[in-house]
Amino acid sequence: MEEQSKGANHAGVLFDVDGTLVDSTYFHTIAWWQALRQQELEVPMALIHRHIGMGGDKLLERLLPVKSDEGVRDTVKNAHGAIFSTFWPAIRPFESARTLLRTCAESGLAVALASSAHERDLQVLRSVLDAEPWIDCVTSSADAAESKPSPDILVAALEKLQLDAADVVFVGDSVWDVQAAARLGIETIGVTCGGISAAELFESGAGEVYSGPRALLQRLDASSIGKLAHRHGAQPNPSI
């Protein structure tokens, strides 16, 4: 069922989910690695990890041999999904992720999960977060014609919130997140909990970088999110 914004907020925060709010990046890495090995394709895990955050189609364009046919790509993508699902019981939210969403919402900002995950994975991630009362809208892969670093999923989130790019901040963990937001002129906060370094996130265009949701929450009032809230008359609470 398509979700729409619950309120009439004048500003908001868009959150990537995998690797940003939920500790799942390395499960995706292992799932892609195993899916590729099933096709006798040897790709180092480190290389796979550096492409996590891209859509699966673009990730495979980078990792598969140039002459790979569509059948192989489809087989690998399906295998990744099946393998990743075996990790669902082990997925956990990062410390303070739920509190971060609640604090943003209670400060008067709209909250969007700007995820490009498939719907069945997204339902698991939402259950893990357990933060539904503070989420105004959610996107999935079905909302984007092109995957990151294309900004389609962020455009979808903006449309659901009925906000402009200048009225939101995006929080993400990958260079692909930052690049997607930059194409729309959205201010971006990077987090390193997905395994990408602060230097790489800054180089890609992130305005601020924190180690994860807890560190961002501790500095929320001074962050771009806090400044956005103040511009719109809200008062974010930086307490944990």
PDB file of C-alpha atoms in Angstrom:
ATOM      1  CA  MET A   1       0.000   0.000   0.000  1.00  0.00           C
ATOM      2  CA  GLU A   2       1.371   3.413  -0.971  1.00  0.00           C
ATOM      3  CA  GLU A   3       2.142   5.599   2.015  1.00  0.00           C
ATOM      4  CA  GLN A   4       1.672   9.320   2.163  1.00  0.00           C
ATOM      5  CA  SER A   5       2.942  11.907   4.607  1.00  0.00           C
ATOM      6  CA  LYS A   6       0.968  11.877   7.871  1.00  0.00           C
ATOM      7  CA  GLY A   7       1.313  15.582   8.585  1.00  0.00           C
ATOM      8  CA  ALA A   8       1.843  19.013   7.095  1.00  0.00           C
ATOM      9  CA  ASN A   9       5.439  19.555   8.254  1.00  0.00           C
ATOM     10  CA  HIS A  10       7.372  22.305   6.527  1.00  0.00           C
ATOM     11  CA  ALA A  11      10.740  20.546   6.724  1.00  0.00           C
ATOM     12  CA  GLY A  12      11.977  17.000   7.081  1.00  0.00           C
ATOM     13  CA  VAL A  13      14.745  14.448   7.306  1.00  0.00           C
ATOM     14  CA  LEU A  14      15.253  11.651   4.785  1.00  0.00           C
ATOM     15  CA  PHE A  15      17.019   8.570   6.131  1.00  0.00           C
ATOM     16  CA  ASP A  16      18.665   5.795   4.198  1.00  0.00           C
ATOM     17  CA  VAL A  17      18.048   2.535   6.083  1.00  0.00           C
ATOM     18  CA  ASP A  18      20.567  -0.232   5.234  1.00  0.00           C
ATOM     19  CA  GLY A  19      23.888   0.676   6.854  1.00  0.00           C
ATOM     20  CA  THR A  20      22.512   3.954   8.220  1.00  0.00           C
ATOM     21  CA  LEU A  21      19.837   2.983  10.732  1.00  0.00           C
ATOM     22  CA  VAL A  22      20.165  -0.796  10.542  1.00  0.00           C
ATOM     23  CA  ASP A  23      23.376  -2.852  10.709  1.00  0.00           C
ATOM     24  CA  SER A  24      22.926  -4.826   7.484  1.00  0.00           C
ATOM     25  CA  THR A  25      25.660  -3.679   5.106  1.00  0.00           C
ATOM     26  CA  TYR A  26      27.976  -6.613   5.669  1.00  0.00           C
ATOM     27  CA  PHE A  27      25.121  -9.101   5.383  1.00  0.00           C
ATOM     28  CA  HIS A  28      24.466  -7.659   1.924  1.00  0.00           C
ATOM     29  CA  THR A  29      28.166  -7.993   1.129  1.00  0.00           C
ATOM     30  CA  ILE A  30      28.221 -11.662   2.100  1.00  0.00           C
ATOM     31  CA  ALA A  31      24.962 -12.330   0.234  1.00  0.00           C
ATOM     32  CA  TRP A  32      26.325 -10.836  -3.002  1.00  0.00           C
ATOM     33  CA  TRP A  33      29.622 -12.693  -2.538  1.00  0.00           C
ATOM     34  CA  GLN A  34      27.876 -16.020  -2.121  1.00  0.00           C
ATOM     35  CA  ALA A  35      25.495 -15.334  -5.013  1.00  0.00           C
ATOM     36  CA  LEU A  36      28.442 -14.567  -7.297  1.00  0.00           C
ATOM     37  CA  ARG A  37      30.334 -17.650  -6.159  1.00  0.00           C
ATOM     38  CA  GLN A  38      27.338 -19.791  -7.081  1.00  0.00           C
ATOM     39  CA  GLN A  39      28.023 -18.693 -10.661  1.00  0.00           C
ATOM     40  CA  GLU A  40      31.750 -19.404 -10.213  1.00  0.00           C
ATOM     41  CA  LEU A  41      32.491 -15.688 -10.208  1.00  0.00           C
ATOM     42  CA  GLU A  42      35.241 -14.684  -7.793  1.00  0.00           C
ATOM     43  CA  VAL A  43      34.854 -11.096  -6.558  1.00  0.00           C
ATOM     44  CA  PRO A  44      36.653  -9.913  -3.397  1.00  0.00           C
ATOM     45  CA  MET A  45      34.353  -9.007  -0.516  1.00  0.00           C
ATOM     46  CA  ALA A  46      36.109  -5.666  -0.094  1.00  0.00           C
ATOM     47  CA  LEU A  47      35.225  -4.698  -3.657  1.00  0.00           C
ATOM     48  CA  ILE A  48      31.623  -5.789  -3.191  1.00  0.00           C
ATOM     49  CA  HIS A  49      31.340  -3.786   0.025  1.00  0.00           C
ATOM     50  CA  ARG A  50      32.454  -0.612  -1.696  1.00  0.00           C
ATOM     51  CA  HIS A  51      29.483  -0.916  -4.054  1.00  0.00           C
ATOM     52  CA  ILE A  52      26.850  -1.593  -1.388  1.00  0.00           C
ATOM     53  CA  GLY A  53      24.337   1.249  -1.454  1.00  0.00           C
ATOM     54  CA  MET A  54      24.027   1.122  -5.217  1.00  0.00           C
ATOM     55  CA  GLY A  55      21.010  -0.576  -6.684  1.00  0.00           C
ATOM     56  CA  GLY A  56      21.618  -4.241  -7.459  1.00  0.00           C
ATOM     57  CA  ASP A  57      21.461  -3.608 -11.190  1.00  0.00           C
ATOM     58  CA  LYS A  58      24.215  -1.006 -11.092  1.00  0.00           C
ATOM     59  CA  LEU A  59      26.276  -2.996  -8.612  1.00  0.00           C
ATOM     60  CA  LEU A  60      26.320  -5.937 -11.014  1.00  0.00           C
ATOM     61  CA  GLU A  61      27.218  -3.675 -13.927  1.00  0.00           C
ATOM     62  CA  ARG A  62      30.359  -2.786 -11.988  1.00  0.00           C
ATOM     63  CA  LEU A  63      31.211  -6.272 -10.688  1.00  0.00           C
ATOM     64  CA  LEU A  64      30.252  -8.718 -13.429  1.00  0.00           C
ATOM     65  CA  PRO A  65      32.335  -9.347 -16.551  1.00  0.00           C
ATOM     66  CA  VAL A  66      31.328  -7.066 -19.423  1.00  0.00           C
ATOM     67  CA  LYS A  67      30.013  -9.960 -21.521  1.00  0.00           C
ATOM     68  CA  SER A  68      27.730 -11.387 -18.810  1.00  0.00           C
ATOM     69  CA  ASP A  69      24.223 -11.970 -20.131  1.00  0.00           C
ATOM     70  CA  GLU A  70      20.969 -10.908 -18.502  1.00  0.00           C
ATOM     71  CA  GLY A  71      20.226 -14.453 -17.408  1.00  0.00           C
ATOM     72  CA  VAL A  72      23.330 -14.542 -15.234  1.00  0.00           C
ATOM     73  CA  ARG A  73      22.526 -11.129 -13.756  1.00  0.00           C
ATOM     74  CA  ASP A  74      18.978 -12.157 -12.921  1.00  0.00           C
ATOM     75  CA  THR A  75      20.206 -15.393 -11.363  1.00  0.00           C
ATOM     76  CA  VAL A  76      22.725 -13.542  -9.184  1.00  0.00           C
ATOM     77  CA  LYS A  77      20.166 -10.935  -8.116  1.00  0.00           C
ATOM     78  CA  ASN A  78      17.630 -13.591  -7.155  1.00  0.00           C
ATOM     79  CA  ALA A  79      20.270 -15.551  -5.269  1.00  0.00           C
ATOM     80  CA  HIS A  80      21.326 -12.438  -3.388  1.00  0.00           C
ATOM     81  CA  GLY A  81      17.762 -11.845  -2.253  1.00  0.00           C
ATOM     82  CA  ALA A  82      17.352 -15.435  -1.096  1.00  0.00           C
ATOM     83  CA  ILE A  83      20.662 -15.483   0.762  1.00  0.00           C
ATOM     84  CA  PHE A  84      20.105 -12.085   2.356  1.00  0.00           C
ATOM     85  CA  SER A  85      16.771 -13.284   3.736  1.00  0.00           C
ATOM     86  CA  THR A  86      18.607 -15.941   5.751  1.00  0.00           C
ATOM     87  CA  PHE A  87      20.253 -13.107   7.697  1.00  0.00           C
ATOM     88  CA  TRP A  88      16.988 -11.395   8.640  1.00  0.00           C
ATOM     89  CA  PRO A  89      16.907 -12.830  12.187  1.00  0.00           C
ATOM     90  CA  ALA A  90      20.386 -11.425  12.864  1.00  0.00           C
ATOM     91  CA  ILE A  91      19.738  -7.853  11.707  1.00  0.00           C
ATOM     92  CA  ARG A  92      19.738  -5.222  14.450  1.00  0.00           C
ATOM     93  CA  PRO A  93      19.253  -1.455  14.517  1.00  0.00           C
ATOM     94  CA  PHE A  94      22.251   0.698  15.320  1.00  0.00           C
ATOM     95  CA  GLU A  95      22.324   2.108  18.830  1.00  0.00           C
ATOM     96  CA  SER A  96      19.936   5.066  19.239  1.00  0.00           C
ATOM     97  CA  ALA A  97      18.515   4.735  15.693  1.00  0.00           C
ATOM     98  CA  ARG A  98      14.957   4.534  16.979  1.00  0.00           C
ATOM     99  CA  THR A  99      15.506   7.430  19.388  1.00  0.00           C
ATOM    100  CA  LEU A 100      16.968   9.520  16.571  1.00  0.00           C
ATOM    101  CA  LEU A 101      13.832   9.041  14.473  1.00  0.00           C
ATOM    102  CA  ARG A 102      11.594   9.827  17.434  1.00  0.00           C
ATOM    103  CA  THR A 103      13.553  12.956  18.354  1.00  0.00           C
ATOM    104  CA  CYS A 104      13.420  14.277  14.794  1.00  0.00           C
ATOM    105  CA  ALA A 105       9.669  13.693  14.637  1.00  0.00           C
ATOM    106  CA  GLU A 106       9.025  15.237  18.041  1.00  0.00           C
ATOM    107  CA  SER A 107      11.011  18.314  17.026  1.00  0.00           C
ATOM    108  CA  GLY A 108       8.439  18.998  14.305  1.00  0.00           C
ATOM    109  CA  LEU A 109      10.304  17.538  11.333  1.00  0.00           C
ATOM    110  CA  ALA A 110       8.778  15.055   8.929  1.00  0.00           C
ATOM    111  CA  VAL A 111      10.648  11.741   8.819  1.00  0.00           C
ATOM    112  CA  ALA A 112      11.013   9.628   5.691  1.00  0.00           C
ATOM    113  CA  LEU A 113      12.735   6.289   5.241  1.00  0.00           C
ATOM    114  CA  ALA A 114      14.188   6.856   1.779  1.00  0.00           C
ATOM    115  CA  SER A 115      15.008   3.217   1.151  1.00  0.00           C
ATOM    116  CA  SER A 116      15.449   1.454  -2.172  1.00  0.00           C
ATOM    117  CA  ALA A 117      15.108  -1.987  -0.594  1.00  0.00           C
ATOM    118  CA  HIS A 118      12.661  -4.489  -2.030  1.00  0.00           C
ATOM    119  CA  GLU A 119       9.337  -4.543  -0.231  1.00  0.00           C
ATOM    120  CA  ARG A 120       9.845  -7.846   1.588  1.00  0.00           C
ATOM    121  CA  ASP A 121      13.256  -6.725   2.907  1.00  0.00           C
ATOM    122  CA  LEU A 122      11.861  -3.328   3.804  1.00  0.00           C
ATOM    123  CA  GLN A 123       9.131  -4.847   5.955  1.00  0.00           C
ATOM    124  CA  VAL A 124      11.813  -6.681   7.948  1.00  0.00           C
ATOM    125  CA  LEU A 125      13.905  -3.532   8.346  1.00  0.00           C
ATOM    126  CA  ARG A 126      10.889  -1.562   9.551  1.00  0.00           C
ATOM    127  CA  SER A 127      10.093  -4.266  12.063  1.00  0.00           C
ATOM    128  CA  VAL A 128      13.686  -4.181  13.303  1.00  0.00           C
ATOM    129  CA  LEU A 129      13.540  -0.399  13.729  1.00  0.00           C
ATOM    130  CA  ASP A 130      10.175  -0.530  15.521  1.00  0.00           C
ATOM    131  CA  ALA A 131       9.663   3.197  14.957  1.00  0.00           C
ATOM    132  CA  GLU A 132       6.403   3.395  12.979  1.00  0.00           C
ATOM    133  CA  PRO A 133       4.784   6.169  15.088  1.00  0.00           C
ATOM    134  CA  TRP A 134       7.542   8.586  14.059  1.00  0.00           C
ATOM    135  CA  ILE A 135       7.779   7.746  10.354  1.00  0.00           C
ATOM    136  CA  ASP A 136       5.761   9.866   7.926  1.00  0.00           C
ATOM    137  CA  CYS A 137       6.497   7.997   4.724  1.00  0.00           C
ATOM    138  CA  VAL A 138       8.577   5.164   3.323  1.00  0.00           C
ATOM    139  CA  THR A 139       9.912   4.422  -0.145  1.00  0.00           C
ATOM    140  CA  SER A 140      10.967   1.128  -1.677  1.00  0.00           C
ATOM    141  CA  SER A 141      12.552  -0.041  -4.922  1.00  0.00           C
ATOM    142  CA  ALA A 142       9.099   0.152  -6.533  1.00  0.00           C
ATOM    143  CA  ASP A 143       9.206   3.954  -6.213  1.00  0.00           C
ATOM    144  CA  ALA A 144      12.316   4.431  -8.373  1.00  0.00           C
ATOM    145  CA  ALA A 145      12.825   3.925 -12.085  1.00  0.00           C
ATOM    146  CA  GLU A 146      16.589   4.056 -11.549  1.00  0.00           C
ATOM    147  CA  SER A 147      18.599   3.060  -8.491  1.00  0.00           C
ATOM    148  CA  LYS A 148      21.289   5.036  -6.663  1.00  0.00           C
ATOM    149  CA  PRO A 149      23.388   6.959  -7.418  1.00  0.00           C
ATOM    150  CA  SER A 150      20.398   8.153  -9.451  1.00  0.00           C
ATOM    151  CA  PRO A 151      18.310  10.402  -7.161  1.00  0.00           C
ATOM    152  CA  ASP A 152      14.959   8.803  -8.091  1.00  0.00           C
ATOM    153  CA  ILE A 153      14.297   7.375  -4.627  1.00  0.00           C
ATOM    154  CA  LEU A 154      14.922  10.757  -2.999  1.00  0.00           C
ATOM    155  CA  VAL A 155      12.596  12.430  -5.495  1.00  0.00           C
ATOM    156  CA  ALA A 156       9.925   9.904  -4.505  1.00  0.00           C
ATOM    157  CA  ALA A 157      10.428  10.675  -0.807  1.00  0.00           C
ATOM    158  CA  LEU A 158      10.185  14.425  -1.443  1.00  0.00           C
ATOM    159  CA  GLU A 159       6.975  13.927  -3.389  1.00  0.00           C
ATOM    160  CA  LYS A 160       5.443  11.842  -0.602  1.00  0.00           C
ATOM    161  CA  LEU A 161       6.365  14.463   1.988  1.00  0.00           C
ATOM    162  CA  GLN A 162       5.354  17.289  -0.358  1.00  0.00           C
ATOM    163  CA  LEU A 163       8.618  19.076   0.379  1.00  0.00           C
ATOM    164  CA  ASP A 164      11.340  20.689  -1.721  1.00  0.00           C
ATOM    165  CA  ALA A 165      15.013  19.687  -1.721  1.00  0.00           C
ATOM    166  CA  ALA A 166      15.900  22.886   0.165  1.00  0.00           C
ATOM    167  CA  ASP A 167      13.604  21.878   3.022  1.00  0.00           C
ATOM    168  CA  VAL A 168      15.210  18.541   3.914  1.00  0.00           C
ATOM    169  CA  VAL A 169      18.433  16.957   5.112  1.00  0.00           C
ATOM    170  CA  PHE A 170      19.420  13.456   4.017  1.00  0.00           C
ATOM    171  CA  VAL A 171      21.303  10.982   6.220  1.00  0.00           C
ATOM    172  CA  GLY A 172      23.167   8.139   4.504  1.00  0.00           C
ATOM    173  CA  ASP A 173      26.174   5.863   4.848  1.00  0.00           C
ATOM    174  CA  SER A 174      27.499   5.384   1.301  1.00  0.00           C
ATOM    175  CA  VAL A 175      29.123   7.570  -1.303  1.00  0.00           C
ATOM    176  CA  TRP A 176      26.197   6.610  -3.565  1.00  0.00           C
ATOM    177  CA  ASP A 177      23.795   8.140  -1.052  1.00  0.00           C
ATOM    178  CA  VAL A 178      25.766  11.365  -0.996  1.00  0.00           C
ATOM    179  CA  GLN A 179      26.050  11.504  -4.786  1.00  0.00           C
ATOM    180  CA  ALA A 180      22.322  10.945  -5.216  1.00  0.00           C
ATOM    181  CA  ALA A 181      21.476  13.758  -2.808  1.00  0.00           C
ATOM    182  CA  ALA A 182      24.006  16.091  -4.430  1.00  0.00           C
ATOM    183  CA  ARG A 183      22.204  15.767  -7.760  1.00  0.00           C
ATOM    184  CA  LEU A 184      19.157  17.358  -6.137  1.00  0.00           C
ATOM    185  CA  GLY A 185      21.064  19.882  -4.034  1.00  0.00           C
ATOM    186  CA  ILE A 186      20.031  18.169  -0.786  1.00  0.00           C
ATOM    187  CA  GLU A 187      22.284  18.757   2.206  1.00  0.00           C
ATOM    188  CA  THR A 188      23.671  15.424   3.377  1.00  0.00           C
ATOM    189  CA  ILE A 189      24.920  14.034   6.674  1.00  0.00           C
ATOM    190  CA  GLY A 190      27.131  10.972   6.348  1.00  0.00           C
ATOM    191  CA  VAL A 191      27.521   8.170   8.874  1.00  0.00           C
ATOM    192  CA  THR A 192      30.433   5.741   8.927  1.00  0.00           C
ATOM    193  CA  CYS A 193      28.569   2.833  10.540  1.00  0.00           C
ATOM    194  CA  GLY A 194      28.065   1.267   7.114  1.00  0.00           C
ATOM    195  CA  GLY A 195      31.818   0.867   6.727  1.00  0.00           C
ATOM    196  CA  ILE A 196      32.706   3.809   4.473  1.00  0.00           C
ATOM    197  CA  SER A 197      35.262   6.260   5.823  1.00  0.00           C
ATOM    198  CA  ALA A 198      34.561   9.833   6.804  1.00  0.00           C
ATOM    199  CA  ALA A 199      37.136  11.030   4.267  1.00  0.00           C
ATOM    200  CA  GLU A 200      35.298   9.328   1.398  1.00  0.00           C
ATOM    201  CA  LEU A 201      31.935  10.671   2.510  1.00  0.00           C
ATOM    202  CA  PHE A 202      33.302  14.217   2.812  1.00  0.00           C
ATOM    203  CA  GLU A 203      34.977  13.902  -0.579  1.00  0.00           C
ATOM    204  CA  SER A 204      31.654  12.842  -2.107  1.00  0.00           C
ATOM    205  CA  GLY A 205      29.993  15.969  -0.750  1.00  0.00           C
ATOM    206  CA  ALA A 206      28.685  15.210   2.753  1.00  0.00           C
ATOM    207  CA  GLY A 207      28.550  18.358   4.864  1.00  0.00           C
ATOM    208  CA  GLU A 208      28.962  16.515   8.173  1.00  0.00           C
ATOM    209  CA  VAL A 209      29.940  12.995   9.144  1.00  0.00           C
ATOM    210  CA  TYR A 210      29.225  11.082  12.358  1.00  0.00           C
ATOM    211  CA  SER A 211      30.071   7.566  13.469  1.00  0.00           C
ATOM    212  CA  GLY A 212      26.397   6.551  13.600  1.00  0.00           C
ATOM    213  CA  PRO A 213      22.915   7.407  14.898  1.00  0.00           C
ATOM    214  CA  ARG A 214      24.046   7.735  18.532  1.00  0.00           C
ATOM    215  CA  ALA A 215      26.796  10.228  17.685  1.00  0.00           C
ATOM    216  CA  LEU A 216      24.423  12.225  15.480  1.00  0.00           C
ATOM    217  CA  LEU A 217      21.785  12.243  18.218  1.00  0.00           C
ATOM    218  CA  GLN A 218      24.334  13.558  20.720  1.00  0.00           C
ATOM    219  CA  ARG A 219      25.101  16.473  18.383  1.00  0.00           C
ATOM    220  CA  LEU A 220      21.651  16.855  16.889  1.00  0.00           C
ATOM    221  CA  ASP A 221      21.008  20.433  17.911  1.00  0.00           C
ATOM    222  CA  ALA A 222      24.275  21.636  16.343  1.00  0.00           C
ATOM    223  CA  SER A 223      23.882  19.472  13.240  1.00  0.00           C
ATOM    224  CA  SER A 224      22.262  20.344   9.918  1.00  0.00           C
ATOM    225  CA  ILE A 225      19.107  18.671  11.213  1.00  0.00           C
ATOM    226  CA  GLY A 226      19.042  20.930  14.270  1.00  0.00           C
ATOM    227  CA  LYS A 227      19.672  24.016  12.149  1.00  0.00           C
ATOM    228  CA  LEU A 228      16.875  22.994   9.794  1.00  0.00           C
ATOM    229  CA  ALA A 229      14.508  22.558  12.725  1.00  0.00           C
ATOM    230  CA  HIS A 230      15.435  25.952  14.160  1.00  0.00           C
ATOM    231  CA  ARG A 231      14.834  27.639  10.808  1.00  0.00           C
ATOM    232  CA  HIS A 232      11.314  26.256  10.893  1.00  0.00           C
ATOM    233  CA  GLY A 233      10.651  27.170  14.507  1.00  0.00           C
ATOM    234  CA  ALA A 234      11.211  23.757  16.083  1.00  0.00           C
ATOM    235  CA  GLN A 235      13.457  22.982  19.024  1.00  0.00           C
ATOM    236  CA  PRO A 236      15.185  19.598  18.714  1.00  0.00           C
ATOM    237  CA  ASN A 237      16.063  17.876  21.966  1.00  0.00           C
ATOM    238  CA  PRO A 238      19.683  16.654  21.866  1.00  0.00           C
ATOM    239  CA  SER A 239      19.279  14.392  24.905  1.00  0.00           C
ATOM    240  CA  ILE A 240      19.566  10.609  24.549  1.00  0.00           C
TER     241      ILE A 240
END
